[in-house]
Coordinates of C-alpha atoms and ligand atoms in Angstrom, one line a residue:
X175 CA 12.0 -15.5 -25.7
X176 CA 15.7 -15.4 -25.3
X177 CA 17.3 -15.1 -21.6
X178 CA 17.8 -11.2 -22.5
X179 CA 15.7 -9.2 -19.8
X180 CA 17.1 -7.9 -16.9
X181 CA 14.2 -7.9 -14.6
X182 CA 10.7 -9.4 -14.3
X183 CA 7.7 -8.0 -12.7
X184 CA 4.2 -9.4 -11.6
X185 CA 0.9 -7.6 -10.9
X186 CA 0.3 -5.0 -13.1
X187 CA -2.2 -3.3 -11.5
X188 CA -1.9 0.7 -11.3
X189 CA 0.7 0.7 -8.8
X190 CA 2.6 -2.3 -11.0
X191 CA 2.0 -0.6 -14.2
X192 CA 3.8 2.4 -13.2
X193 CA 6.8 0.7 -11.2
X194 CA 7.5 -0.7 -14.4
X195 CA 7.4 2.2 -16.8
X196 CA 9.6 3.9 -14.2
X197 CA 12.3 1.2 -14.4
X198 CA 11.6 1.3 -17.8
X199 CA 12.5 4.8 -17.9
X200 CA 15.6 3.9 -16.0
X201 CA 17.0 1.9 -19.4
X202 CA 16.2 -1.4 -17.6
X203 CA 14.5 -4.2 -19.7
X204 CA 11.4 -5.7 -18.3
X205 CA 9.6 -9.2 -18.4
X206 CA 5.9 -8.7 -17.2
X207 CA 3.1 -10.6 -16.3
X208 CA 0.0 -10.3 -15.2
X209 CA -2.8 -12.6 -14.4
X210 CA -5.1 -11.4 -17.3
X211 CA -3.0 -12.1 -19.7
X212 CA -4.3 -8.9 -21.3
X213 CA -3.7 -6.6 -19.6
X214 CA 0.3 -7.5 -20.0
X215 CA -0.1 -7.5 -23.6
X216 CA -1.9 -4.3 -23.9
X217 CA 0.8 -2.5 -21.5
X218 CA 3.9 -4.1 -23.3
X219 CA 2.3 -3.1 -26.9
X220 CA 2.0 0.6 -25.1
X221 CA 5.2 0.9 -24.0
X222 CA 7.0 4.3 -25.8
X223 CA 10.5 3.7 -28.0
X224 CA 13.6 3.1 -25.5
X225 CA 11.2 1.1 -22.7
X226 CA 12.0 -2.8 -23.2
X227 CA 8.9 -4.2 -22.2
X228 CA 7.8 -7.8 -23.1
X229 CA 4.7 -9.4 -21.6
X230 CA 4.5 -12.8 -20.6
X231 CA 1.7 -15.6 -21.3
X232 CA 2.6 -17.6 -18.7
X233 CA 5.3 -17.9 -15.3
X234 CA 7.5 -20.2 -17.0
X235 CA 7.7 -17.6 -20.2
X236 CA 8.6 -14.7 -17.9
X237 CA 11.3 -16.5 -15.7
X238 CA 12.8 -18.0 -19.2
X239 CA 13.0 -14.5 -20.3
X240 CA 15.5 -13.5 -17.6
X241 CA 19.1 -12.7 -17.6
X242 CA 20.7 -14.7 -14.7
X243 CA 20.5 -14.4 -11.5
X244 CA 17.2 -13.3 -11.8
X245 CA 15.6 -10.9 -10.2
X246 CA 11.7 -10.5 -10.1
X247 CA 9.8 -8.2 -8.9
X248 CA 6.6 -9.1 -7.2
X249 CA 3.6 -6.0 -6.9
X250 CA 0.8 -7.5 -5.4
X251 CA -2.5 -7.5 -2.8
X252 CA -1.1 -8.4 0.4
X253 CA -1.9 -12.0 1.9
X254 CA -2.6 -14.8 0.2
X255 CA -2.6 -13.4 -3.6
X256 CA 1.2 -13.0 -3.1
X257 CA 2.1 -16.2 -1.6
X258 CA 0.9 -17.5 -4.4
X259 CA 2.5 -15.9 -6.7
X260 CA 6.1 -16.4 -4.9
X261 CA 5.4 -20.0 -4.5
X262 CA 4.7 -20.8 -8.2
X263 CA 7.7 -18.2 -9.1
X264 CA 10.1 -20.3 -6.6
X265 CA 9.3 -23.6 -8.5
X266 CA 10.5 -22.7 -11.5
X267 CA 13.3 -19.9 -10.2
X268 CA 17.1 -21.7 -9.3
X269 CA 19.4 -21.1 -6.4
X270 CA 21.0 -17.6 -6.7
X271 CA 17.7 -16.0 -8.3
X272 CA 15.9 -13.3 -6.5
X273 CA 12.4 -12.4 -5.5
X274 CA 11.2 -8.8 -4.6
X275 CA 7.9 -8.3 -3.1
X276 CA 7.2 -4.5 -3.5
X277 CA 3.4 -5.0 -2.3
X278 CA 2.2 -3.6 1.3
X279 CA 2.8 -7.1 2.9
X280 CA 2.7 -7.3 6.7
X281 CA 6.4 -7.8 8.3
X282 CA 5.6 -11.1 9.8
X283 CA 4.6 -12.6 6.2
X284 CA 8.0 -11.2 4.9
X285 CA 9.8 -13.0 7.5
X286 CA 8.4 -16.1 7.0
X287 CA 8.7 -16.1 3.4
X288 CA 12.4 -15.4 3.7
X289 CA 13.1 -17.9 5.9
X290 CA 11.2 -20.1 3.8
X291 CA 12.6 -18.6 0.1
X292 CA 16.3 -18.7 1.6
X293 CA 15.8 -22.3 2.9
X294 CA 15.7 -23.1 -0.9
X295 CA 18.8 -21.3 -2.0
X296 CA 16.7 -18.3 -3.3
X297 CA 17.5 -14.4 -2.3
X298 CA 14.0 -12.8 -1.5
X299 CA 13.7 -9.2 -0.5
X300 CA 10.7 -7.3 1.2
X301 CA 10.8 -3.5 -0.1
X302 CA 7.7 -1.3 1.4
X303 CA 7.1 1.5 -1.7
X304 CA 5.6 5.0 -0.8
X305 CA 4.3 7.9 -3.0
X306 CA 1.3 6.3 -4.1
X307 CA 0.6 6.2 -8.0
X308 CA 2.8 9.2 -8.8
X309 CA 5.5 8.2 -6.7
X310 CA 5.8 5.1 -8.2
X311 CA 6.2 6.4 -11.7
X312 CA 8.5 9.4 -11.2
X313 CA 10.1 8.7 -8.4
X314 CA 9.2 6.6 -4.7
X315 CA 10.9 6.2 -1.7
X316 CA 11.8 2.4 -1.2
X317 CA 12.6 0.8 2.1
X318 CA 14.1 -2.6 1.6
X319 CA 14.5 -5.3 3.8
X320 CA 16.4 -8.7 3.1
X321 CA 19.9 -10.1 2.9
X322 CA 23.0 -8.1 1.5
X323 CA 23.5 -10.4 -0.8
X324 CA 19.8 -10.7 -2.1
X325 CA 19.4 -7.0 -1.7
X326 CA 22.7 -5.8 -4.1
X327 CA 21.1 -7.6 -6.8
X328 CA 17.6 -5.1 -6.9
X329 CA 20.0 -2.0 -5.0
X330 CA 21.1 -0.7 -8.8
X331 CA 17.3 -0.4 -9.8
X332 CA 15.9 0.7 -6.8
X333 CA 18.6 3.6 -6.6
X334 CA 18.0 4.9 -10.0
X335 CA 13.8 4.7 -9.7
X336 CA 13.6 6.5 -5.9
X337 CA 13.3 10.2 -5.6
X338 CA 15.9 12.3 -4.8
X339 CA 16.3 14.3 -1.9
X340 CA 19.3 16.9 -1.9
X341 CA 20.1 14.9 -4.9
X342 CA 20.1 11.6 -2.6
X343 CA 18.1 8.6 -3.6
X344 CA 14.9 8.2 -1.4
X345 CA 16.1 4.6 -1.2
X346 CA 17.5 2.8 1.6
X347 CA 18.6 -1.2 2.6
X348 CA 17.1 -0.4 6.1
X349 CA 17.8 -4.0 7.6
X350 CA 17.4 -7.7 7.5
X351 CA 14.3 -9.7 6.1
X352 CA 11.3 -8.1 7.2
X353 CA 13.0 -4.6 8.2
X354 CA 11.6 -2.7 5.2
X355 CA 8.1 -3.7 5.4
X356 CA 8.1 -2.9 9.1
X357 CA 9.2 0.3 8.2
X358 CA 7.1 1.0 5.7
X359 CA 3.9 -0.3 8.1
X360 CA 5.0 2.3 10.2
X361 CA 5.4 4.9 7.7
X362 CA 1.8 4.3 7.0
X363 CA 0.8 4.9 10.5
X364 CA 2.2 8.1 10.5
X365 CA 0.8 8.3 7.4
X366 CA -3.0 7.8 8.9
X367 CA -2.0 9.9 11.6
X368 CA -1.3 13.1 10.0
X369 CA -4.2 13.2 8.0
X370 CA -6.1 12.7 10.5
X371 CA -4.5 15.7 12.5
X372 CA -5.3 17.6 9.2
X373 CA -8.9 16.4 8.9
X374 CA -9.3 17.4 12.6
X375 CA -7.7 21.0 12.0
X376 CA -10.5 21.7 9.1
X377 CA -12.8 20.1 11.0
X378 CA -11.7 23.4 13.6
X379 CA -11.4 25.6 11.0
X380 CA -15.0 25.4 9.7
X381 CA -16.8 24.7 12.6
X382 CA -15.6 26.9 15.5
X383 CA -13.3 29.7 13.3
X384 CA -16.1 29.6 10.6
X385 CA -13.6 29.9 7.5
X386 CA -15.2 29.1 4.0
X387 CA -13.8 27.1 1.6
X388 CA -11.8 29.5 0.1
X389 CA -9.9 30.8 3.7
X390 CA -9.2 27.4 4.7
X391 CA -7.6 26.6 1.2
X392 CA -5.4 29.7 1.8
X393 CA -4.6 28.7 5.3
X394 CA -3.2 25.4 4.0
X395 CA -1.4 27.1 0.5
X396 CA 0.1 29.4 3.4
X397 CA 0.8 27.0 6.1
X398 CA 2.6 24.7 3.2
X399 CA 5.4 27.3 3.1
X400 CA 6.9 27.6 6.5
X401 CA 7.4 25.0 8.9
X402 CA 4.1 22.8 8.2
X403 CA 5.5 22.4 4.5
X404 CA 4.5 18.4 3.3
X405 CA 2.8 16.8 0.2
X406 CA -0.2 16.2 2.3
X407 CA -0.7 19.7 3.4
X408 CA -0.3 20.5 -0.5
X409 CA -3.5 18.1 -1.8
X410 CA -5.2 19.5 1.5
X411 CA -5.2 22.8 0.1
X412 CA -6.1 22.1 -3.4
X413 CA -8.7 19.7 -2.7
X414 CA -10.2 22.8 -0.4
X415 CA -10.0 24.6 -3.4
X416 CA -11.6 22.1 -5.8
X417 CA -15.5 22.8 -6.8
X418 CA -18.3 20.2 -7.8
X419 CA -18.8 20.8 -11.3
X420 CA -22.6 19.3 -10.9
X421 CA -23.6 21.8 -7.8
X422 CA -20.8 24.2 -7.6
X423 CA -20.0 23.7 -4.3
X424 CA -17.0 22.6 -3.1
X425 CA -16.4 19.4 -3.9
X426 CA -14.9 18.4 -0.6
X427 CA -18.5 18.5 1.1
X428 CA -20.1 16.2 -1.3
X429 CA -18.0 13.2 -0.7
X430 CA -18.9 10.8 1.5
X431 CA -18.1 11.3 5.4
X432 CA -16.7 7.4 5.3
X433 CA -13.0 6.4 5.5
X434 CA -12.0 3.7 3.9
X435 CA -8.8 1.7 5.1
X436 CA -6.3 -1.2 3.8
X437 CA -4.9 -2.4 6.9
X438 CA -1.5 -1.2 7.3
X439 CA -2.6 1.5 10.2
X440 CA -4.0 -1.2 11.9
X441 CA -1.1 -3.4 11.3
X442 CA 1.1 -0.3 13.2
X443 CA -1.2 -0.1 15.9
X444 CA -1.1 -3.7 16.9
X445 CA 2.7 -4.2 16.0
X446 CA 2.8 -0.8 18.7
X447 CA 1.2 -2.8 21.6
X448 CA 2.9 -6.5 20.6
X449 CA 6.1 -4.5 21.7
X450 CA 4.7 -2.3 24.3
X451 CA 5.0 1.1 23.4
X452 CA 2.4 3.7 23.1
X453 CA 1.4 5.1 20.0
X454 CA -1.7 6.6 20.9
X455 CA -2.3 9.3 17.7
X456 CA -1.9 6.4 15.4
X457 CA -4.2 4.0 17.4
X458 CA -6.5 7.5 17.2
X459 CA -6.4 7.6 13.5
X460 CA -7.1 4.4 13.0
X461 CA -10.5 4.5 15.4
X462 CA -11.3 7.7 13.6
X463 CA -11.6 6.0 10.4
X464 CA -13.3 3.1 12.0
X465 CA -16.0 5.1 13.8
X466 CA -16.4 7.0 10.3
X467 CA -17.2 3.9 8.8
X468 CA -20.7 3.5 10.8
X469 CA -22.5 6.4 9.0
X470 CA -25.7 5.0 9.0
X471 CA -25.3 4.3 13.3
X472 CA -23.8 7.8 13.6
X473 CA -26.6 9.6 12.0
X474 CA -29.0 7.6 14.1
X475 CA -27.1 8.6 17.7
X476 CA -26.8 12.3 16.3
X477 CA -30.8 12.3 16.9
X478 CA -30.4 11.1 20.4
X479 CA -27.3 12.1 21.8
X480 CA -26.7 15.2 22.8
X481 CA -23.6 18.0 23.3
X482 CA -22.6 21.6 23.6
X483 CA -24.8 23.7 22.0
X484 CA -23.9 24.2 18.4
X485 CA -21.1 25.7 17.5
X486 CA -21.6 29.1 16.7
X487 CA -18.5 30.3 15.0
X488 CA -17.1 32.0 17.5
X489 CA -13.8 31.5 17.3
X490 CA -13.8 30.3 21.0
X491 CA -10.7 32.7 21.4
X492 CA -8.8 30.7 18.8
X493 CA -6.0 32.1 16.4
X494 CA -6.0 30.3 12.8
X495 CA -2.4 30.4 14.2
X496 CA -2.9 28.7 17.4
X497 CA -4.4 25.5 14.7
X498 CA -0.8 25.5 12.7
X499 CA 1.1 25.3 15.8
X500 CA -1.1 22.3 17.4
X501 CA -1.3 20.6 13.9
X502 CA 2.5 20.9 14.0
X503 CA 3.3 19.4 17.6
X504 CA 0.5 16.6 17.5
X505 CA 2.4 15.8 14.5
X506 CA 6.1 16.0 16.1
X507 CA 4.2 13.9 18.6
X508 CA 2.8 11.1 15.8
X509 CA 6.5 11.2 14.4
X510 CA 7.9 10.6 18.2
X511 CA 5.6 7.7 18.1
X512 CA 6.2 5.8 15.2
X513 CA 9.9 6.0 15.5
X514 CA 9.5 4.7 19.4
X515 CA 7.6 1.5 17.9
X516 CA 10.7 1.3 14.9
X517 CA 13.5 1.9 18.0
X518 CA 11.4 -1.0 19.5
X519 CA 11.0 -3.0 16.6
X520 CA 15.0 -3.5 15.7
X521 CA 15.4 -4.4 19.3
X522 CA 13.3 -6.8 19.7
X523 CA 14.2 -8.4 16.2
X524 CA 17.6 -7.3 15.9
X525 CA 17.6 -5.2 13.4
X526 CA 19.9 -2.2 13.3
X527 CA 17.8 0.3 12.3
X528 CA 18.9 3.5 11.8
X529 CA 16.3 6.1 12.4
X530 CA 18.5 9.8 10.7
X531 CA 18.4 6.9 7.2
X532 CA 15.0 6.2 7.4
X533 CA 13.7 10.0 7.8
X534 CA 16.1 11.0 5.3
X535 CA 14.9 8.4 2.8
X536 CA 11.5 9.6 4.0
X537 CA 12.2 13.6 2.9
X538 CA 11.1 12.8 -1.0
X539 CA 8.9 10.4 -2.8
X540 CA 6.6 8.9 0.3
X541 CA 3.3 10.4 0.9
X542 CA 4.3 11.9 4.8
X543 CA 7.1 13.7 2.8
X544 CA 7.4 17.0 4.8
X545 CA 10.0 19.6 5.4
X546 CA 10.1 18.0 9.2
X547 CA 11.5 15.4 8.0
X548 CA 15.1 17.1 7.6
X549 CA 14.9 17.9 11.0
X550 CA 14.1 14.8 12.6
X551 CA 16.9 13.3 10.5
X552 CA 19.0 16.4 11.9
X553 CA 17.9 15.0 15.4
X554 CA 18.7 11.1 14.9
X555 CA 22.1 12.4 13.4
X556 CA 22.8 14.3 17.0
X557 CA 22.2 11.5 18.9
X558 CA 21.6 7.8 17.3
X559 CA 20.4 6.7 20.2
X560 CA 17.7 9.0 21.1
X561 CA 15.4 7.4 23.4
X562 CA 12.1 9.7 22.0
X563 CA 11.9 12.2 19.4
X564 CA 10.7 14.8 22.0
X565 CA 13.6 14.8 23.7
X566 CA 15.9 16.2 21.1
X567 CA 16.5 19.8 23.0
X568 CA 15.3 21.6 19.7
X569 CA 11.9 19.2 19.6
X570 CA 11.6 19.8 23.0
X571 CA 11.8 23.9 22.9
X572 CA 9.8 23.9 19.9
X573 CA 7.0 22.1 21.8
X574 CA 7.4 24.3 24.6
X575 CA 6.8 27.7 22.6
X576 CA 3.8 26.0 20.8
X577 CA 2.4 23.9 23.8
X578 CA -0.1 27.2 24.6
X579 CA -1.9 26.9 21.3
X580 CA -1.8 23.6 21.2
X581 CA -4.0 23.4 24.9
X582 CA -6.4 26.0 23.4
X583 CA -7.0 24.1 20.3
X584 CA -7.8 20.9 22.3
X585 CA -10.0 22.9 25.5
X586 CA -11.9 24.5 22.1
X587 CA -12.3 21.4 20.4
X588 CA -13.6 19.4 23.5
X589 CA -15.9 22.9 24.7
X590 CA -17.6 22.3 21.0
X591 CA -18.1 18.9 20.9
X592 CA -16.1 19.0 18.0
X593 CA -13.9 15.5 17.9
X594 CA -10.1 15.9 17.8
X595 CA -8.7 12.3 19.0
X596 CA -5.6 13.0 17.0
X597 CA -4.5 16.2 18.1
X598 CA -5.7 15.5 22.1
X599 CA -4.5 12.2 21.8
X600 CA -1.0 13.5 21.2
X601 CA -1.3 16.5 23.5
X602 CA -2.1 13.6 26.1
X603 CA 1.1 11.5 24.9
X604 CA 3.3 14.5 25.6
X605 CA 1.9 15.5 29.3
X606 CA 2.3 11.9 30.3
X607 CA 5.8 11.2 28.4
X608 CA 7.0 14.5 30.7
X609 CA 5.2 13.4 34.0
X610 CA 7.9 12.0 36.5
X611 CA 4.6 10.8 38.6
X612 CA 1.4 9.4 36.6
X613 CA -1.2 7.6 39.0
X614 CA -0.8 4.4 38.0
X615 CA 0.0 4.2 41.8
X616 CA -3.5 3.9 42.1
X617 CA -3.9 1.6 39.6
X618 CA -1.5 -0.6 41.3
X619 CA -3.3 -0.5 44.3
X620 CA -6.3 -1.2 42.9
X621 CA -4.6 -4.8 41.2
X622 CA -3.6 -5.8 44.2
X623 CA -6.8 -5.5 46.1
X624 CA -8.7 -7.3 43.9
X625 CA -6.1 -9.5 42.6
X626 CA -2.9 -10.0 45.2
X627 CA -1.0 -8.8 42.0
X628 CA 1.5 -6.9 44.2
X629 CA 2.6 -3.7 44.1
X630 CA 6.0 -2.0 44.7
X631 CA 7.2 0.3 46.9
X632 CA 8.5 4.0 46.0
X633 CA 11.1 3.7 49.2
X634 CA 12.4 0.2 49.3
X635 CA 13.1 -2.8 46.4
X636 CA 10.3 -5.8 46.7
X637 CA 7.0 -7.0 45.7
X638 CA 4.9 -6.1 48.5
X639 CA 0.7 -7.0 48.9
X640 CA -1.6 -5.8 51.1
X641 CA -4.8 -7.0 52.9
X642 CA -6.9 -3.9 51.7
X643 CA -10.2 -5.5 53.4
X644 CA -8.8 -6.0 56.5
Ligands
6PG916 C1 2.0 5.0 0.1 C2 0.8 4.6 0.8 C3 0.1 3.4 0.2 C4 -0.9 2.9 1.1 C5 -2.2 3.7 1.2 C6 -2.9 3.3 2.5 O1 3.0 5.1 0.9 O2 2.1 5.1 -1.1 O3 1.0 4.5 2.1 O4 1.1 2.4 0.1 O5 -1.3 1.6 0.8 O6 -2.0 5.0 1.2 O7 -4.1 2.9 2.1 P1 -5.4 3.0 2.9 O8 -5.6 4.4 3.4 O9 -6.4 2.5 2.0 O10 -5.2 2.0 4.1

């Protein structure tokens, strides 16, 4: 092979595979490779007229294939498959080339790794990718993280393959080393939250409204035009609508009550309480899917535990309405959350992030896309520095007009033993975000009596203790 590609790329698994055709598409020419060696043959030989793809037998092929500086794009499991593959790439790669790992790699790992990649001369940037299998074909959004330098050598590519939004690339260099893959890690957790919050709402809509399949689907088609508008309100509906073809039923009730779960909500959650802030409907999304995992010790506790008497449909004085309102705060509430932990997160490592970028890179291409979006960006743009998402005066009136729905939806839920974590999770964030007094008072009081941890005082500076048992 002669040094004639501009770009090689490793892991061609589905989310590799359609990375590639997309830059493909783009009129950039590709190296691949892929550990069966297959595989990259059979996808180069597929590729269609005008996409330069060549496959690669072996590292050394794929980085002699390169135009210089090279760039190459990593797409792999997180961990240790991808340190791996940057090691063995940084052997044979020179001062000036350029790694991209486009994989779902925890922050931490990407800071390391570019520390460790720029201590040898080589650029190395950490770009989260949303929008799932589709997204990457036609069109993700891309949240990079790494140097200016390292970064303006993939910034051409990434702009041209990222979705558009108001004919703006979903695409964004949102800070230093491991600034992309942070954000991205929180885009999941937003990403876990919501559907949660959705799950939760059809849980409601079946069990104590009493819709069928074919009212809840309408719901959602209906619900996807005004304010609740989003790609994952979209699939909700049509997988409502979608029947078995072997029982003709819908299809939704014969799958498995059991979510599965990569790692990156976690990763959110405890990134949230490494910094100290609260993101409590993430943290519920992510216990949701846990607790769904133990089907077989659920179905043994539903025999011995008991609750409210079954649900009987009755609507427990519930609107369909009052559910779109509470789906849409709990979810202003998630949003509030995640970008609390991001504010937190460029503090603490200083990164600038800025938060009306990252929600505008978030409007197209990323799974949470959502018409929100532009308003939360609209908010950030108002004020840069806006300590929590709720406080934006038109967040904050919108969650006042909702807020009654929202406290039936959750008194419902809890009177019919019907679990909403997410949605009273967040209802629970917001009454204790606005309470000038929590009793934590208490709490304090409670530390120092059984532990002389102090306590201070509402009327004077000081640590003070008390004997309690005297
Ligand atoms: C995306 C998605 C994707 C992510 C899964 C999460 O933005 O395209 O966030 O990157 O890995 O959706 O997967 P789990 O639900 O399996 O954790």
């Amino acid at each position: 092979m002669t040094a004639s590609q501009d770009l090689g790329l490793i892991g061609l698994g589905v989310m590799g595979q359609n990375l590639a055709l997309n830059i493909a598409d783009h009129g950039f020419s590709l190296a691949v490779f892929n550990r069966t060696v297959a595989t990259a043959q059979a996808f180069a030989a597929a590729a269609e007229p005008g996409q330069k793809i060549q496959a690669a037998a072996e590292l050394k092929a794929l980085v002699a294939a390169l135009k210089r500086p090279r760039a190459v794009i990593t797409m792999l499991p997180a961990g240790a498959a991808t340190d791996e593959a940057l090691d063995a790439l940084a052997a044979l790669l020179e001062p000036g080339d350029v790694l991209i790992d486009c994989g779902n790699a925890l922050y931490a790992d990407t800071m390391r790794r570019e520390r460790a990649l720029t201590a040898r001369g080589l650029g190395f940037v950490g770009a989260g990718v949303s929008g799932g299998e589709e997204g990457a074909r036609h069109g993700p959004s891309i949240m990079a993280g790494g140097s200016a330098d390292a970064v303006a050598r993939i910034a051409p590519v990434f702009e041209a393959i990222a979705a558009k939004a108001e004919g703006a690339a979903c695409y964004a260099h949102v800070g230093p080393d491991g600034a992309g893959h942070f954000v991205k890690m929180l885009h999941n957790g937003i990403e876990y939250a919501d559907m949660q919050l959705i799950a939760e709402t059809y849980d409601l809509m079946r069990r104590v409204l009493g819709l069928d399949h074919g009212a809840m689907q309408a719901a959602f088609a209906q619900w996807n035009r005004g304010e609740l508008d989003s790609y994952l309100i979209e699939i909700t509906a049509a997988v409502l609508g979608r029947i078995d073809p072997e029982t003709g039923a819908p299809l939704v009730e014969q799958i498995l009550d059991r979510a599965g779960q990569k790692g990156t909500g976690g990763w959110a959650v405890a990134a949230a309480l490494e910094l100290g802030v609260a993101a409590p409907t993430i943290a519920a999304a992510v216990e949701a899917r846990t607790l769904s995992a133990i089907k077989a010790e659920r179905e043994r506790a539903a025999k011995l535990l008991s609750g409210p008497a079954p649900a009987l449909a009755d609507g427990a004085g519930l609107a369909l309405d009052d559910l779109a309102e509470a789906l849409l705060l709990a979810k202003i509430g998630a949003y509030a959350q995640g970008f609390a932990v991001i504010d937190a997160a460029g503090r603490r490592h200083g990164w600038t992030l800025d938060r009306a970028r990252i929600a505008a890179i978030w409007r197209a291409g990323c799974i949470i896309r959502a018409r929100l979006l532009g308003q939360i960006m609209a908010a950030y743009e108002r004020a840069p520095d806006l300590v929590n998402l709720m406080l934006d005066p038109a967040f904050a009136a919108r969650i006042g007009r909702g807020q009654g729905a929202w406290r039936r939806v959750v008194a419902a839920a809890v009177g019919h033993g019907v679990p909403a974590p997410g949605l009273g999770s967040a209802l629970a964030y917001y009454d204790s975000y606005r309470a000038a007094r929590l009793p934590a008072n208490l709490i304090q009081a409670q530390r120092d009596f059984f532990g002389a941890h102090t306590y201070e005082r509402i009327d004077r500076p000081g640590s003070v203790h008390t004997d309690w048992t005297s």
